[in-house]
Amino acid sequence: MKPFLLVLSSPSGGGKSTIARHLLEAREDLGYSISATTRGPRAGEEDGVHYHFLTPEEFDRREAAGEFVESASYGGHRYGTLRSEVDRVLASGRHVVMDIEVQGARQVRQAIPDTVSVFVLPPSGSVLVERLRGRATENEAGLARRLVHAAEELLAATEYDYVVVNDDLVAAVDAVAAILEAEGHRTGRTAGLEDRVRTMSAEVRAARTDVAESSA
Ligand code: ADP
Ligand code: 5GP
């Protein structure tokens, strides 16, 4: 099967990273596109694992060199997907999981129309705020900025191929897995389908001739 890009977006705190992590742990047919960002690492985040942490100058240089498939500004920082990351995962025969915000998702869909996009929706606005607070990664100003962004990002949900409500985590992960399963069965992604059905058709035709001859 031809591997494809799976874009996961949600407002900050919606649960896309958690869902992506569970899928990546459970399945060998997926690889993560490690984004580049100019924001600093959070506690526990490692360079080259969670993100490629770049200085703004290095980000600009790589952007000018055309190294990004897409890029966007978010919360006062730059984020972007490196072509080399997408190519690395595709070259290993795995689907590319991308955890990106909505402006970047638009650019990816435009550049690579075969992309599968999923919007992860929190069960309610208040649950989103609670989860984002509960994650405790932002100070009050950062939290406020993310909530302003979140209110805007929610409105982009209708642009995506699929929407998954992240109420129960296991159910949400299962729903994205079901999407992957179905997308893998698209006729356009079934390698050698045309040759296979031609060969099969010829076999069936030959069998019919045999049957006709033996009953004559
Ligand atoms: P995002 O990557 O979209 O910003 P995260 O994956 O970091 O969001 O999730 C935000 C917070 O909500 C995290 O603390 C995470 O553990 C928690 N969370 C995610 N999904 C669920 C869920 N279904 N039920 C309860 N908590 C969740
Ligand atoms: P965070 O700072 O919480 O890790 O990420 C902030 C936002 O940036 C999230 O919505 C996340 O999905 C998004 N993001 C992460 N990597 C990329 C990327 O490579 N490109 C774009 N456009 N957004 C990204």
CSV table of C-alpha atoms and ligand atoms in Angstrom, one decimal:
chain,number,residue,atom,x,y,z
A,1,MET,CA,0.0,0.0,0.0
A,2,LYS,CA,1.2,3.5,-0.8
A,3,PRO,CA,1.9,5.4,2.5
A,4,PHE,CA,0.2,8.7,3.0
A,5,LEU,CA,0.2,11.8,5.3
A,6,LEU,CA,-2.1,11.9,8.3
A,7,VAL,CA,-2.6,15.4,9.6
A,8,LEU,CA,-3.9,15.7,13.2
A,9,SER,CA,-5.1,19.2,14.3
A,10,SER,CA,-7.0,20.5,17.2
A,11,PRO,CA,-7.1,23.5,19.4
A,12,SER,CA,-4.2,23.5,21.9
A,13,GLY,CA,-5.2,21.0,24.7
A,14,GLY,CA,-7.6,19.1,22.4
A,15,GLY,CA,-5.5,16.0,22.7
A,16,LYS,CA,-3.9,15.5,19.3
A,17,SER,CA,-0.4,14.9,20.7
A,18,THR,CA,-1.8,12.3,23.2
A,19,ILE,CA,-3.7,10.5,20.4
A,20,ALA,CA,-0.7,10.6,18.1
A,21,ARG,CA,1.5,9.1,20.9
A,22,HIS,CA,-0.9,6.3,21.5
A,23,LEU,CA,-1.1,5.5,17.8
A,24,LEU,CA,2.6,5.6,17.3
A,25,GLU,CA,3.2,3.3,20.3
A,26,ALA,CA,0.6,0.8,19.1
A,27,ARG,CA,1.3,0.6,15.3
A,28,GLU,CA,4.4,-0.1,13.3
A,29,ASP,CA,3.0,1.3,10.1
A,30,LEU,CA,3.2,4.9,11.4
A,31,GLY,CA,6.1,7.3,11.7
A,32,TYR,CA,6.1,10.8,13.3
A,33,SER,CA,7.2,13.9,11.5
A,34,ILE,CA,9.3,15.7,14.0
A,35,SER,CA,8.5,19.4,13.6
A,36,ALA,CA,10.9,22.3,13.8
A,37,THR,CA,10.1,25.2,16.2
A,38,THR,CA,11.6,28.3,17.7
A,39,ARG,CA,9.9,27.8,21.0
A,40,GLY,CA,12.0,26.5,23.9
A,41,PRO,CA,11.7,22.9,25.1
A,42,ARG,CA,9.3,22.0,27.9
A,43,ALA,CA,10.4,19.9,30.8
A,44,GLY,CA,11.0,16.4,29.4
A,45,GLU,CA,11.1,17.5,25.7
A,46,GLU,CA,14.2,16.4,23.8
A,47,ASP,CA,15.8,18.0,20.7
A,48,GLY,CA,15.4,15.7,17.7
A,49,VAL,CA,12.7,13.6,19.5
A,50,HIS,CA,9.8,15.9,20.3
A,51,TYR,CA,10.9,18.8,18.1
A,52,HIS,CA,13.9,20.1,16.3
A,53,PHE,CA,14.5,23.2,18.4
A,54,LEU,CA,15.9,26.0,16.2
A,55,THR,CA,16.8,29.6,16.8
A,56,PRO,CA,14.7,32.1,14.9
A,57,GLU,CA,17.7,32.8,12.6
A,58,GLU,CA,18.2,29.1,11.8
A,59,PHE,CA,14.4,28.7,11.2
A,60,ASP,CA,14.5,31.7,8.8
A,61,ARG,CA,17.6,30.4,7.0
A,62,ARG,CA,16.0,26.9,6.5
A,63,GLU,CA,12.8,28.4,5.4
A,64,ALA,CA,14.5,30.6,2.8
A,65,ALA,CA,16.3,27.5,1.6
A,66,GLY,CA,12.9,25.9,0.9
A,67,GLU,CA,13.4,23.2,3.5
A,68,PHE,CA,9.8,23.4,4.8
A,69,VAL,CA,6.7,21.7,3.4
A,70,GLU,CA,4.7,24.2,5.5
A,71,SER,CA,5.2,26.6,8.3
A,72,ALA,CA,3.2,28.9,10.6
A,73,SER,CA,3.4,31.3,13.5
A,74,TYR,CA,1.7,30.2,16.7
A,75,GLY,CA,1.7,31.9,20.1
A,76,GLY,CA,4.7,34.1,19.2
A,77,HIS,CA,6.8,31.2,17.8
A,78,ARG,CA,7.4,29.6,14.4
A,79,TYR,CA,6.6,26.0,13.7
A,80,GLY,CA,7.2,24.0,10.5
A,81,THR,CA,7.4,20.6,8.9
A,82,LEU,CA,10.7,19.8,7.3
A,83,ARG,CA,10.6,18.0,3.9
A,84,SER,CA,13.4,15.8,5.1
A,85,GLU,CA,11.1,14.5,7.9
A,86,VAL,CA,8.3,13.6,5.6
A,87,ASP,CA,10.7,12.0,3.2
A,88,ARG,CA,12.4,10.0,6.0
A,89,VAL,CA,9.1,8.5,7.1
A,90,LEU,CA,7.8,7.8,3.6
A,91,ALA,CA,11.1,6.2,2.6
A,92,SER,CA,10.6,3.7,5.5
A,93,GLY,CA,7.2,2.7,4.0
A,94,ARG,CA,5.2,4.2,6.9
A,95,HIS,CA,2.4,6.7,7.0
A,96,VAL,CA,3.5,10.1,8.2
A,97,VAL,CA,1.8,11.4,11.4
A,98,MET,CA,1.8,15.2,11.6
A,99,ASP,CA,0.6,17.1,14.7
A,100,ILE,CA,0.2,20.6,13.2
A,101,GLU,CA,-2.1,23.6,13.6
A,102,VAL,CA,-4.7,24.7,11.1
A,103,GLN,CA,-2.7,27.2,8.9
A,104,GLY,CA,0.0,24.5,8.3
A,105,ALA,CA,-2.7,21.9,7.6
A,106,ARG,CA,-4.1,24.1,4.9
A,107,GLN,CA,-0.7,24.4,3.3
A,108,VAL,CA,-0.1,20.6,3.4
A,109,ARG,CA,-3.5,19.8,1.9
A,110,GLN,CA,-2.8,22.2,-0.9
A,111,ALA,CA,0.7,20.9,-1.6
A,112,ILE,CA,-0.2,17.2,-1.2
A,113,PRO,CA,-3.9,16.7,-1.9
A,114,ASP,CA,-3.7,13.0,-1.1
A,115,THR,CA,-3.3,14.0,2.6
A,116,VAL,CA,-5.8,12.6,5.2
A,117,SER,CA,-6.8,15.2,7.7
A,118,VAL,CA,-8.4,14.7,11.1
A,119,PHE,CA,-9.7,17.4,13.4
A,120,VAL,CA,-9.7,16.3,17.1
A,121,LEU,CA,-12.6,18.1,18.8
A,122,PRO,CA,-12.8,18.4,22.6
A,123,PRO,CA,-16.1,17.3,24.1
A,124,SER,CA,-16.8,20.9,25.1
A,125,GLY,CA,-15.2,24.3,25.5
A,126,SER,CA,-15.0,24.0,29.3
A,127,VAL,CA,-13.3,20.5,29.1
A,128,LEU,CA,-10.8,22.0,26.7
A,129,VAL,CA,-9.9,24.8,29.1
A,130,GLU,CA,-9.7,22.4,32.0
A,131,ARG,CA,-7.4,20.0,30.1
A,132,LEU,CA,-5.1,22.8,28.9
A,133,ARG,CA,-4.9,24.2,32.5
A,134,GLY,CA,-4.4,20.6,33.8
A,135,ARG,CA,-1.4,20.1,31.5
A,136,ALA,CA,0.2,23.0,33.3
A,137,THR,CA,2.7,23.8,30.5
A,138,GLU,CA,1.8,27.4,30.1
A,139,ASN,CA,1.9,30.5,32.4
A,140,GLU,CA,-1.3,32.6,32.6
A,141,ALA,CA,-0.3,34.8,29.7
A,142,GLY,CA,0.6,31.8,27.5
A,143,LEU,CA,-2.7,30.1,28.5
A,144,ALA,CA,-4.7,33.2,27.6
A,145,ARG,CA,-2.9,33.4,24.2
A,146,ARG,CA,-3.6,29.7,23.5
A,147,LEU,CA,-7.3,30.1,24.4
A,148,VAL,CA,-7.7,33.0,21.9
A,149,HIS,CA,-6.1,30.8,19.3
A,150,ALA,CA,-8.2,27.8,20.3
A,151,ALA,CA,-11.5,29.8,19.8
A,152,GLU,CA,-10.3,30.6,16.3
A,153,GLU,CA,-9.0,27.2,15.4
A,154,LEU,CA,-12.2,25.4,16.4
A,155,LEU,CA,-13.9,27.2,13.5
A,156,ALA,CA,-11.6,25.4,11.0
A,157,ALA,CA,-12.9,21.9,12.0
A,158,THR,CA,-15.2,21.8,8.9
A,159,GLU,CA,-12.2,22.0,6.5
A,160,TYR,CA,-11.0,18.6,7.6
A,161,ASP,CA,-11.8,15.2,6.1
A,162,TYR,CA,-12.8,13.7,9.4
A,163,VAL,CA,-13.7,14.9,12.9
A,164,VAL,CA,-13.1,12.8,16.0
A,165,VAL,CA,-14.5,13.9,19.4
A,166,ASN,CA,-11.9,13.2,22.1
A,167,ASP,CA,-14.1,12.4,25.1
A,168,ASP,CA,-12.9,8.9,26.0
A,169,LEU,CA,-9.3,8.6,24.9
A,170,VAL,CA,-9.4,5.0,24.0
A,171,ALA,CA,-12.5,5.5,21.8
A,172,ALA,CA,-10.8,8.5,20.1
A,173,VAL,CA,-7.6,6.5,19.4
A,174,ASP,CA,-9.7,3.7,18.0
A,175,ALA,CA,-11.6,6.1,15.8
A,176,VAL,CA,-8.4,7.5,14.2
A,177,ALA,CA,-7.2,3.9,13.8
A,178,ALA,CA,-10.4,3.1,11.9
A,179,ILE,CA,-9.9,6.1,9.6
A,180,LEU,CA,-6.3,4.8,8.9
A,181,GLU,CA,-7.8,1.4,8.1
A,182,ALA,CA,-10.4,2.7,5.8
A,183,GLU,CA,-8.0,5.1,4.0
A,184,GLY,CA,-5.6,2.2,3.4
A,185,HIS,CA,-8.4,0.4,1.5
A,186,ARG,CA,-8.9,3.3,-1.0
A,187,THR,CA,-8.6,1.9,-4.5
A,188,GLY,CA,-6.0,4.5,-5.4
A,189,ARG,CA,-3.7,3.3,-2.6
A,190,THR,CA,-3.9,-0.4,-3.5
A,191,ALA,CA,-0.6,-1.1,-5.3
A,192,GLY,CA,-0.9,-2.9,-8.6
A,193,LEU,CA,-4.7,-3.1,-8.4
A,194,GLU,CA,-5.2,-2.7,-12.2
A,195,ASP,CA,-2.8,-5.5,-13.0
A,196,ARG,CA,-4.3,-7.8,-10.4
A,197,VAL,CA,-7.9,-7.5,-11.6
A,198,ARG,CA,-6.8,-7.9,-15.2
A,199,THR,CA,-5.0,-11.1,-14.4
A,200,MET,CA,-7.9,-12.3,-12.3
A,201,SER,CA,-10.4,-11.5,-15.0
A,202,ALA,CA,-8.3,-13.4,-17.6
A,203,GLU,CA,-8.2,-16.4,-15.2
A,204,VAL,CA,-12.0,-16.3,-14.7
A,205,ARG,CA,-12.5,-16.0,-18.4
A,206,ALA,CA,-10.3,-19.0,-19.1
A,207,ALA,CA,-12.1,-21.0,-16.5
A,208,ARG,CA,-15.4,-20.2,-18.1
A,209,THR,CA,-14.1,-21.5,-21.5
A,210,ASP,CA,-12.9,-24.7,-19.8
A,211,VAL,CA,-16.4,-25.2,-18.3
A,212,ALA,CA,-18.0,-24.6,-21.6
A,213,GLU,CA,-15.7,-27.1,-23.4
A,214,SER,CA,-16.1,-29.9,-20.8
A,215,SER,CA,-20.0,-29.6,-20.9
A,216,ALA,CA,-20.1,-29.6,-24.8
B,1,ADP,P1,-2.7,18.9,22.3
B,1,ADP,O1,-1.5,18.2,21.8
B,1,ADP,O2,-3.9,18.9,21.4
B,1,ADP,O3,-2.3,20.3,22.7
B,1,ADP,P2,-2.5,17.2,24.6
B,1,ADP,O4,-2.4,15.9,23.9
B,1,ADP,O5,-1.3,17.7,25.2
B,1,ADP,O6,-3.2,18.3,23.6
B,1,ADP,O7,-3.7,17.0,25.7
B,1,ADP,C1,-4.0,18.1,26.6
B,1,ADP,C2,-4.2,17.5,28.0
B,1,ADP,O8,-5.4,16.8,28.0
B,1,ADP,C3,-3.0,16.6,28.4
B,1,ADP,O9,-2.7,16.8,29.8
B,1,ADP,C4,-3.6,15.2,28.2
B,1,ADP,O10,-3.1,14.2,29.0
B,1,ADP,C5,-5.1,15.4,28.4
B,1,ADP,N1,-6.0,14.6,27.6
B,1,ADP,C6,-5.9,14.3,26.3
B,1,ADP,N2,-7.0,13.5,25.9
B,1,ADP,C7,-7.7,13.3,27.0
B,1,ADP,C8,-8.9,12.5,27.3
B,1,ADP,N3,-9.6,11.9,26.3
B,1,ADP,N4,-9.4,12.5,28.5
B,1,ADP,C9,-8.8,13.1,29.5
B,1,ADP,N5,-7.6,13.9,29.4
B,1,ADP,C10,-7.1,13.9,28.1
B,2,5GP,P1,3.1,23.2,21.2
B,2,5GP,O1,3.8,24.5,21.5
B,2,5GP,O2,1.9,23.0,22.1
B,2,5GP,O3,3.9,22.0,21.1
B,2,5GP,O4,2.4,23.4,19.7
B,2,5GP,C1,1.6,24.5,19.4
B,2,5GP,C2,0.8,24.3,18.2
B,2,5GP,O5,1.8,24.2,17.1
B,2,5GP,C3,0.0,23.0,18.2
B,2,5GP,O6,-1.2,23.3,17.6
B,2,5GP,C4,0.8,22.1,17.3
B,2,5GP,O7,0.0,21.1,16.6
B,2,5GP,C5,1.4,23.1,16.3
B,2,5GP,N1,2.6,22.5,15.6
B,2,5GP,C6,3.5,21.7,16.0
B,2,5GP,N2,4.4,21.4,15.0
B,2,5GP,C7,4.0,22.1,13.9
B,2,5GP,C8,4.4,22.2,12.6
B,2,5GP,O8,5.4,21.6,12.2
B,2,5GP,N3,3.7,23.0,11.8
B,2,5GP,C9,2.6,23.7,12.2
B,2,5GP,N4,2.0,24.5,11.3
B,2,5GP,N5,2.2,23.6,13.4
B,2,5GP,C10,2.8,22.8,14.3
